[in-house]
XYZ file of C-alpha atoms in Angstrom:
630
model
C 52.684 -2.336 14.286
C 51.387 0.924 12.919
C 52.345 2.147 9.821
C 56.113 4.185 9.578
C 55.737 7.214 10.620
C 57.114 10.125 8.203
C 59.258 12.312 10.479
C 59.747 15.858 10.566
C 62.736 17.531 8.588
C 66.166 17.773 9.840
C 65.693 21.577 10.816
C 63.081 20.856 13.434
C 64.542 18.009 15.613
C 62.969 16.952 18.511
C 65.884 18.323 20.895
C 65.495 21.640 19.333
C 61.496 22.048 19.857
C 61.920 20.646 23.764
C 64.412 22.902 24.669
C 62.349 25.637 23.424
C 59.123 24.542 25.349
C 61.342 24.659 28.412
C 62.794 27.779 27.926
C 60.017 29.807 25.873
C 57.870 30.659 29.086
C 60.901 32.868 30.593
C 61.083 34.401 26.860
C 57.406 36.152 27.217
C 58.166 39.199 27.259
C 59.748 38.795 23.638
C 56.611 37.249 21.933
C 53.718 39.328 24.017
C 51.032 39.411 21.089
C 51.828 35.855 20.746
C 51.749 34.591 23.725
C 48.742 36.737 25.318
C 46.826 36.576 22.180
C 46.308 39.362 19.476
C 42.975 40.985 20.735
C 42.511 43.159 23.604
C 38.906 41.932 26.163
C 37.825 44.221 28.265
C 37.073 43.419 32.565
C 33.735 41.423 31.180
C 31.733 41.900 34.421
C 28.810 39.734 34.559
C 26.351 40.142 38.166
C 23.336 37.741 38.583
C 20.687 37.037 41.207
C 22.345 34.239 43.001
C 19.223 32.528 43.851
C 17.686 31.255 46.949
C 19.222 30.307 50.301
C 18.492 26.938 52.067
C 15.812 29.315 53.834
C 13.969 30.496 50.767
C 15.705 34.074 51.138
C 17.570 35.903 48.087
C 21.013 34.343 48.126
C 22.642 37.367 46.889
C 24.337 38.281 43.490
C 26.744 36.362 42.174
C 29.751 38.533 40.227
C 32.368 36.896 37.647
C 35.265 39.078 35.809
C 38.186 38.443 33.342
C 41.985 37.941 34.766
C 43.463 40.184 31.770
C 46.823 39.327 30.277
C 47.806 42.642 31.499
C 46.733 42.304 35.507
C 49.989 39.881 36.242
C 49.739 37.490 39.145
C 49.907 40.064 42.036
C 46.599 41.636 40.657
C 44.415 42.838 43.546
C 41.339 43.902 43.193
C 38.449 45.957 44.549
C 34.579 45.439 44.407
C 32.237 48.769 44.266
C 28.381 48.714 44.542
C 26.299 51.447 43.901
C 29.811 54.102 43.973
C 30.655 51.963 47.281
C 33.821 49.748 48.268
C 32.168 46.360 49.245
C 34.740 44.245 48.874
C 38.805 43.986 48.270
C 40.192 40.752 46.751
C 43.412 39.522 47.126
C 45.977 38.598 44.849
C 45.306 35.029 45.065
C 41.704 35.118 45.743
C 39.134 34.295 42.449
C 37.885 36.367 40.130
C 34.201 35.308 41.345
C 32.802 36.763 43.958
C 29.238 36.745 46.458
C 27.758 39.658 47.533
C 25.158 38.485 49.987
C 23.225 41.923 50.719
C 22.976 42.209 46.920
C 19.799 42.563 44.715
C 19.514 42.582 40.756
C 19.429 45.863 39.685
C 22.138 46.921 42.375
C 25.167 48.453 40.574
C 28.580 46.894 40.553
C 32.046 47.849 39.173
C 35.180 46.172 39.864
C 38.820 47.998 39.744
C 42.631 46.516 39.635
C 43.104 48.005 43.219
C 45.554 51.189 42.948
C 43.844 51.865 39.475
C 41.293 54.778 39.302
C 39.851 53.669 36.010
C 37.279 51.106 36.025
C 38.654 49.392 33.303
C 34.731 48.979 31.295
C 34.458 46.961 34.345
C 30.618 48.334 35.819
C 27.337 46.597 35.117
C 23.619 45.580 37.078
C 22.637 42.650 38.185
C 20.320 40.651 36.112
C 17.589 38.087 37.869
C 18.842 35.377 36.477
C 22.364 33.838 34.919
C 21.520 33.889 31.542
C 20.960 36.702 28.752
C 19.069 36.129 26.332
C 19.327 37.121 22.629
C 16.483 37.846 20.512
C 16.820 36.968 16.783
C 15.735 39.244 13.589
C 16.130 36.389 10.621
C 16.972 38.420 6.924
C 14.926 37.733 4.051
C 17.186 35.778 1.801
C 17.912 36.649 -2.254
C 15.424 34.320 -3.891
C 16.788 31.514 -4.590
C 14.176 29.249 -6.564
C 14.643 28.691 -10.268
C 12.356 27.631 -12.869
C 13.484 24.200 -13.692
C 13.448 23.050 -10.074
C 10.512 25.396 -8.305
C 11.066 24.943 -4.422
C 10.460 27.299 -1.708
C 12.539 28.744 0.646
C 11.461 26.700 3.872
C 12.259 28.954 6.806
C 16.066 29.781 8.338
C 17.622 28.939 12.030
C 20.453 29.766 13.086
C 23.011 26.883 12.699
C 26.346 27.868 14.355
C 27.943 30.737 15.371
C 31.328 32.587 15.985
C 32.860 35.275 18.085
C 35.055 38.460 17.482
C 34.985 41.931 18.920
C 34.172 43.581 15.657
C 34.152 46.800 16.832
C 37.466 46.933 18.946
C 35.348 47.854 21.953
C 36.570 45.453 24.317
C 33.325 42.786 23.920
C 32.704 40.025 21.635
C 30.140 39.844 19.225
C 28.569 37.174 17.602
C 28.536 36.389 13.948
C 25.818 33.372 13.592
C 25.099 31.860 10.211
C 21.644 30.857 8.899
C 20.862 27.997 7.215
C 17.810 26.955 5.363
C 18.136 23.817 3.230
C 21.009 22.377 3.376
C 22.926 19.522 1.272
C 25.386 17.093 1.952
C 28.493 16.912 -0.284
C 27.646 12.958 -1.224
C 23.458 14.397 -2.007
C 22.142 16.007 -5.164
C 19.606 19.004 -4.720
C 19.163 22.370 -4.469
C 20.268 24.110 -1.043
C 18.905 27.367 -0.115
C 22.038 30.401 0.260
C 23.985 30.556 3.536
C 23.367 34.047 5.411
C 26.178 35.100 7.979
C 24.546 38.159 10.644
C 26.293 39.462 12.878
C 24.753 40.798 16.379
C 25.312 41.982 19.510
C 24.916 40.329 22.230
C 21.623 42.229 23.183
C 20.828 40.874 19.567
C 21.209 44.076 17.431
C 21.805 43.453 14.346
C 24.873 44.916 12.557
C 24.847 43.522 9.155
C 23.716 40.423 7.299
C 25.733 38.997 4.114
C 23.794 36.468 1.973
C 26.582 34.180 0.385
C 24.574 33.486 -2.721
C 23.175 30.351 -5.040
C 26.645 30.017 -6.091
C 27.764 28.853 -2.348
C 26.228 25.299 -1.482
C 24.729 24.878 1.835
C 26.214 22.349 4.131
C 28.464 21.524 6.808
C 31.310 21.034 4.332
C 30.670 24.306 1.888
C 30.676 27.148 4.177
C 33.498 27.709 6.938
C 33.889 31.152 8.152
C 36.194 32.826 9.888
C 36.258 35.640 12.722
C 39.240 37.124 13.783
C 41.144 40.248 13.804
C 43.321 39.090 10.590
C 45.185 42.432 10.467
C 45.884 43.095 13.980
C 44.157 46.733 14.639
C 42.196 45.840 17.270
C 38.812 44.703 15.308
C 38.205 41.546 13.824
C 37.708 41.160 10.091
C 35.010 38.108 8.638
C 37.021 35.662 5.945
C 35.103 32.978 3.929
C 34.896 31.565 0.499
C 32.410 33.954 -1.755
C 30.968 33.447 -5.608
C 29.176 35.534 -8.342
C 26.163 36.772 -6.744
C 27.425 37.046 -2.561
C 25.807 40.227 -1.282
C 28.045 41.778 1.314
C 26.687 43.800 4.426
C 26.357 47.293 2.975
C 24.163 45.366 -0.098
C 26.853 45.798 -2.249
C 26.748 42.549 -4.580
C 30.157 40.460 -5.964
C 31.200 39.933 -9.138
C 28.287 38.939 -12.092
C 24.895 39.512 -10.182
C 22.412 37.191 -10.982
C 24.614 34.367 -12.332
C 23.820 30.763 -11.492
C 26.222 28.142 -11.385
C 23.980 25.401 -10.697
C 23.899 22.387 -12.524
C 20.526 20.508 -13.289
C 21.502 18.076 -9.775
C 21.527 21.135 -7.861
C 26.023 21.075 -7.769
C 27.836 23.808 -7.919
C 31.199 23.012 -9.733
C 32.252 24.928 -12.386
C 31.193 28.596 -10.473
C 34.318 31.028 -10.266
C 35.249 31.162 -6.550
C 36.484 33.351 -4.400
C 38.193 34.597 -1.168
C 36.282 37.400 0.667
C 37.422 39.366 3.713
C 34.578 41.476 5.186
C 35.070 44.306 7.529
C 33.489 43.384 11.191
C 31.644 46.959 11.824
C 30.116 46.914 8.333
C 29.964 43.736 6.613
C 31.550 45.846 3.419
C 33.300 43.624 1.615
C 36.801 44.992 1.889
C 38.934 42.450 -0.898
C 37.763 39.593 -2.845
C 40.743 37.511 -4.373
C 40.623 34.197 -6.311
C 40.069 31.482 -4.143
C 42.842 28.866 -3.389
C 43.687 25.801 -3.060
C 41.043 26.110 -6.346
C 39.145 23.199 -7.590
C 40.440 22.522 -10.887
C 39.962 18.954 -12.478
C 37.328 17.617 -9.600
C 38.371 13.538 -10.897
C 41.767 14.412 -8.803
C 40.194 15.000 -5.829
C 39.081 11.678 -6.050
C 35.729 11.464 -7.724
C 33.509 12.880 -10.829
C 30.444 14.487 -8.781
C 32.116 16.646 -6.319
C 31.696 15.204 -3.536
C 35.688 15.143 -2.251
C 36.430 18.875 -4.387
C 34.226 20.735 -2.508
C 34.778 19.719 1.134
C 36.435 22.992 2.839
C 37.739 23.760 6.130
C 39.396 26.707 7.866
C 41.499 28.166 10.458
C 43.486 30.700 11.421
C 47.603 29.962 12.494
C 49.372 32.381 14.439
C 52.830 34.086 14.315
C 55.014 35.908 16.975
C 56.441 39.218 15.358
C 53.649 39.277 12.447
C 49.840 38.945 11.555
C 48.221 35.898 12.400
C 47.304 34.090 8.921
C 44.141 32.721 7.604
C 44.193 29.033 6.525
C 42.067 27.996 3.897
C 42.118 24.243 3.040
C 39.936 21.447 0.365
C 39.959 18.175 0.092
C 40.833 15.049 2.768
C 39.734 11.761 1.238
C 40.711 8.916 -0.768
C 39.754 8.820 -4.157
C 37.390 6.685 -5.348
C 38.628 3.859 -6.982
C 38.905 4.372 -11.322
C 38.255 7.844 -10.466
C 41.902 9.412 -8.904
C 44.313 9.119 -6.122
C 42.653 11.681 -3.981
C 43.952 15.469 -3.030
C 44.617 17.298 -0.294
C 45.703 21.204 -0.220
C 46.314 23.535 2.518
C 47.030 27.870 1.326
C 47.919 30.442 4.238
C 47.673 33.539 3.702
C 48.290 36.986 5.193
C 45.660 39.767 5.482
C 47.174 43.751 6.002
C 44.038 45.608 6.030
C 44.106 45.967 2.670
C 45.536 42.972 0.510
C 45.423 39.659 0.726
C 48.670 37.517 -0.125
C 49.116 33.739 -0.404
C 52.104 32.811 1.598
C 52.586 29.348 0.734
C 50.507 26.732 -0.509
C 50.692 22.523 0.943
C 49.753 19.895 -2.354
C 49.907 16.653 -2.053
C 50.226 17.125 -5.950
C 53.796 18.650 -5.003
C 55.063 16.654 -2.460
C 57.165 13.630 -2.175
C 55.392 10.173 -1.081
C 51.653 11.972 -1.867
C 49.877 8.547 -0.577
C 51.200 9.265 2.950
C 49.145 12.801 3.069
C 46.163 11.786 1.290
C 42.943 11.090 2.637
C 44.677 11.893 6.324
C 41.780 14.862 7.193
C 38.937 14.799 10.112
C 36.051 17.061 9.014
C 37.771 19.644 10.970
C 41.050 21.025 11.356
C 43.475 22.309 14.249
C 46.167 24.846 14.480
C 48.988 25.587 17.599
C 52.441 25.803 17.951
C 53.456 22.213 18.407
C 56.755 22.621 18.603
C 57.168 25.865 20.668
C 58.684 28.163 18.152
C 56.214 30.487 18.305
C 54.353 29.790 14.788
C 51.508 27.436 14.489
C 51.744 24.391 12.604
C 48.723 23.019 11.108
C 47.103 19.761 12.405
C 44.687 18.054 9.984
C 43.650 14.673 10.720
C 46.201 11.849 10.895
C 48.904 14.890 9.245
C 50.732 17.606 10.421
C 51.812 20.681 8.222
C 54.880 22.739 9.182
C 54.755 26.896 9.453
C 56.047 26.932 6.414
C 54.119 24.760 4.430
C 55.941 22.030 4.129
C 55.285 18.555 5.334
C 56.050 17.590 8.651
C 54.890 13.613 9.149
C 51.782 11.517 8.487
C 50.857 8.511 10.752
C 49.355 6.903 7.649
C 46.018 6.046 9.814
C 43.632 8.032 7.103
C 40.072 9.811 8.068
C 38.041 10.262 11.354
C 35.473 12.316 12.267
C 36.905 13.955 15.270
C 39.846 14.973 16.945
C 41.360 17.014 20.329
C 44.988 19.087 20.538
C 46.354 20.089 24.117
C 47.992 20.014 26.673
C 46.612 16.668 27.694
C 49.978 15.248 29.665
C 51.400 16.900 32.254
C 54.720 14.402 32.159
C 55.380 15.528 28.752
C 56.773 18.581 27.026
C 54.559 19.754 24.429
C 50.584 19.424 22.986
C 49.172 15.733 22.008
C 47.293 15.191 19.767
C 44.171 12.479 19.640
C 41.215 11.438 17.289
C 39.282 7.908 15.876
C 39.941 6.588 12.712
C 36.812 6.021 10.150
C 38.779 3.162 8.517
C 39.922 1.042 11.410
C 40.974 -2.155 10.942
C 42.483 -5.296 13.244
C 46.273 -5.131 13.239
C 46.702 -2.103 10.242
C 44.536 0.942 11.795
C 44.048 1.496 15.877
C 40.155 2.628 16.970
C 41.316 5.674 18.144
C 45.163 7.302 18.434
C 47.119 9.140 20.862
C 50.409 10.740 19.664
C 53.009 13.488 20.171
C 51.489 16.504 17.901
C 55.101 17.830 17.271
C 56.415 14.445 16.225
C 53.330 12.168 14.957
C 54.700 9.549 17.515
C 51.870 6.905 18.976
C 52.324 7.406 22.603
C 49.137 4.643 22.937
C 46.393 3.422 20.520
C 43.372 1.119 21.191
C 43.433 -1.496 18.730
C 39.997 -1.859 16.410
C 38.624 -5.143 17.445
C 37.208 -5.682 13.764
C 36.715 -3.337 10.945
C 34.753 0.084 11.984
C 34.213 3.311 11.900
C 34.723 5.086 15.180
C 32.817 8.207 15.019
C 33.511 9.628 17.980
C 36.037 10.209 20.840
C 36.800 12.690 23.086
C 39.473 13.449 25.550
C 39.538 16.038 28.838
C 40.777 15.914 32.489
C 37.165 14.597 33.719
C 38.306 13.444 36.985
C 40.739 14.225 39.257
C 41.580 10.289 40.266
C 43.943 10.423 37.615
C 46.732 12.426 36.714
C 46.235 13.913 33.148
C 43.332 13.791 30.667
C 40.993 10.892 30.094
C 39.303 9.721 26.959
C 36.250 7.660 26.020
C 34.514 6.675 22.612
C 35.764 3.426 21.045
C 33.807 1.290 23.742
C 32.634 1.717 26.687
C 35.839 2.385 29.217
C 37.025 5.278 30.390
C 41.038 5.788 29.645
C 43.544 7.193 31.843
C 46.340 9.460 29.999
C 48.508 6.128 29.434
C 45.501 4.396 28.004
C 44.904 2.160 31.036
C 41.309 1.084 31.609
C 40.490 3.127 34.440
C 36.663 2.712 34.763
C 33.345 2.891 32.984
C 32.864 5.460 29.931
C 30.007 8.599 30.194
C 27.011 6.672 28.366
C 26.579 9.179 26.227
C 28.298 9.969 23.030
C 32.007 12.064 22.804
C 30.435 14.888 21.421
C 31.657 18.273 23.350
C 33.280 19.122 26.535
C 32.852 22.113 29.062
C 34.708 24.151 32.112
C 31.267 25.027 34.422
C 31.253 23.888 38.027
C 34.063 25.763 39.399
C 36.704 23.372 39.671
C 39.973 22.676 37.461
C 38.417 19.257 35.682
C 35.568 19.191 32.778
C 32.501 18.810 32.619
C 30.748 16.865 29.432
C 28.384 18.905 27.693
C 25.936 17.010 25.006
C 22.649 18.271 23.522
C 21.434 20.732 25.865
C 22.835 19.379 29.290
C 25.877 19.370 31.365
C 27.111 16.457 33.326
C 30.163 15.827 35.319
C 32.339 12.293 35.131
C 30.572 10.137 37.874
C 31.677 6.663 37.664
C 29.395 6.046 40.706
C 26.324 7.100 39.235
C 24.175 5.781 36.821
C 24.934 6.051 33.435
C 28.946 7.434 34.927
C 27.795 11.179 34.919
C 26.098 13.428 37.455
C 23.810 15.491 35.913
C 24.332 19.361 36.966
C 22.290 21.461 34.428
C 19.676 20.586 31.651
C 18.703 24.171 29.434
C 15.090 23.047 29.192
C 13.366 24.848 26.252
C 16.373 25.170 24.393
C 17.979 22.709 21.778
C 21.791 21.810 20.307
C 22.584 21.898 16.380
C 24.086 19.772 14.243
C 21.675 16.618 14.142
C 23.470 13.509 15.801
C 26.278 15.759 16.657
C 24.214 17.669 19.626
C 26.781 20.398 19.348
C 26.042 23.761 20.828
C 25.485 26.908 18.688
C 28.839 27.960 20.288
C 30.418 27.596 23.695
C 33.647 29.538 24.743
C 34.634 31.753 27.286
C 32.713 35.063 26.751
C 32.332 36.862 29.820
C 33.163 36.649 33.284
C 35.658 35.074 34.838
C 37.481 31.951 33.201
C 35.295 29.242 32.772
C 32.635 28.752 29.402
C 29.846 29.696 27.961
C 26.630 27.784 26.725
C 25.068 29.456 23.382
C 22.037 27.851 22.691
C 19.095 27.979 21.020
C 14.877 28.215 21.637
C 13.412 25.119 20.565
C 10.737 27.663 18.728
C 14.021 29.677 16.810
C 13.254 32.869 17.938
C 15.968 33.226 20.765
C 19.142 32.126 21.704
C 20.178 32.213 25.039
C 23.783 32.543 26.456
C 24.275 30.291 30.095
C 26.384 31.416 32.383
C 27.697 28.903 35.193
C 25.801 30.276 38.847
C 28.355 27.531 40.594
C 31.215 29.899 42.596
C 34.742 29.033 42.228
C 37.849 29.450 43.553
C 40.145 28.819 40.872
C 41.954 31.906 39.621
C 42.558 31.641 35.905
C 43.185 33.863 33.019
C 39.994 34.663 30.418
C 40.641 31.630 28.149
C 40.296 33.590 25.109
C 43.469 35.055 26.132
C 45.369 31.507 25.340
C 46.389 31.318 21.588
C 45.539 27.812 21.296
C 41.810 28.174 22.489
C 41.665 31.477 20.819
C 42.108 29.437 17.532
C 40.048 26.461 18.426
C 36.953 29.006 18.600
C 37.982 30.655 15.602
C 37.722 27.194 13.921
C 34.807 25.770 15.916
C 32.207 26.147 13.556
C 34.298 24.744 10.872
C 33.025 21.096 9.357
C 31.669 18.889 12.753
C 32.541 21.694 15.593
C 34.627 20.222 18.104
C 35.049 21.647 21.554
C 38.105 24.005 22.182
C 41.416 22.833 24.066
C 43.626 25.686 25.766
C 47.931 25.110 25.316
C 47.392 24.572 29.582
C 44.348 24.264 31.455
C 43.228 25.744 34.853
C 45.349 23.342 37.333
C 48.527 24.772 35.553
C 49.584 27.699 38.247
C 49.235 31.082 36.497
C 52.904 32.274 35.493
């Protein structure tokens, strides 16, 4: 039997939550900022050569553009080429069109019928379905020290996030540049982490150097790119310390301070939470970071492995600004040292001031043992009870929108998780995750639960004590309703947990919408495949990005995958093998699906904000493209 679930507090009963879920779609006008997101992207029109037809002749030009939240379900579009009306698109037509007579260099515009404004939708056709982005690494602050002379070995782009940094309706990228990184479990010096903002053409806007007192690695340096104050432009928020250099070249706190110990660890440095201006990279404010480090032994060891694991995300609240979430700790303690600790703080940013709103801390909750050691190497936020306020999903546990504990399954830590509306027959969202300490009869290999209550819908028992590192869930096939999952063994399971076929013979790393139908594709390393149980390895390869590579080692995740341009499908951002450029790949496959821009879905937008955090997880929307547009 699974461990007892700590139930939510009485004020958020399951019946009340389900009633809200049922009536909320009819109340969207009450919460437009929440339902439609807090950003205002433009039309996102992209045009590119469609390749060659069967006769070898050019097949024209594909056009793709966004359906925006303000368009409404009956919006019709008019497509112009070189100033002349080319096509009228009916209200049920997709936001994708092929101009068979188009050529690279043709000039296209898309307008909403009846609206003379261009809506920012004008572009020239590109020769290929991708955008090349040259890279310009910045020289970091020297990081060698006299007692350990090591030289900077060259930087590479690790991960990225996206935000509208200047309020022009187009996404810019914030890149995380890394040199030598160190895992929390290991000693050794690291090089400073750099955050660099660029336009899609590669033009550098600014560079922030986090400095030598922020150790570099997957678990030290989460950064959030989001419009935190609702002014139409994104800010950047992250943990900083003495010696951090902002985009204007100003040094935070004490310049030249070196808090690294002889092992290369940083366990006594001051910590700040800083917000940076998206346009300039200038530091707008720094405050003392929470949750603070304190005595590292309380987190569960005496060398900083557990105390220095950081997570961050954004939680949305109707009628107010988004809240920035910072979190620390997710492991049990080592025997004889400390029990372990988990702490989460929510903040507001009003454009001038960071203010803490609440803190969840296992040092201050009843039954703390149930909330220690439950986190994953990432974090998720979403409105799991349909009250217009996001809760925090922290691995095997959940925290309410006011910081109070909701529940814990007690299944412990895991490396991956998925939050989304995976079962359309059930109200609300579900949560799927593998478990690192799976044990027969105690902790399952994977579990699938109601996100709002923690109730286990089904699980896959562990056949032996094992660490199930990765598992994924998405609607991979139209053969079965809802989503499918794979990970702990060689079987694909339907949304009821029943084995229905062979699993894809690839690690369950990432997912993407690519080929134009409502099913999702498998993304791993630099390739994309459809699930196909009749094909070798259970997959049919659709696309391989020759000459480009993923990041994060065995996790093989993209620099970024998100709906950044064009229609509702996702683009793929990868690094060239020589490290000199990025390429944003756009699906060249026509689609007949009409669906709003995914970045306007609150859960999906949250997911992009936290994609760079810890072990990168694929984004999921609150409703998928098979759901009718309201």
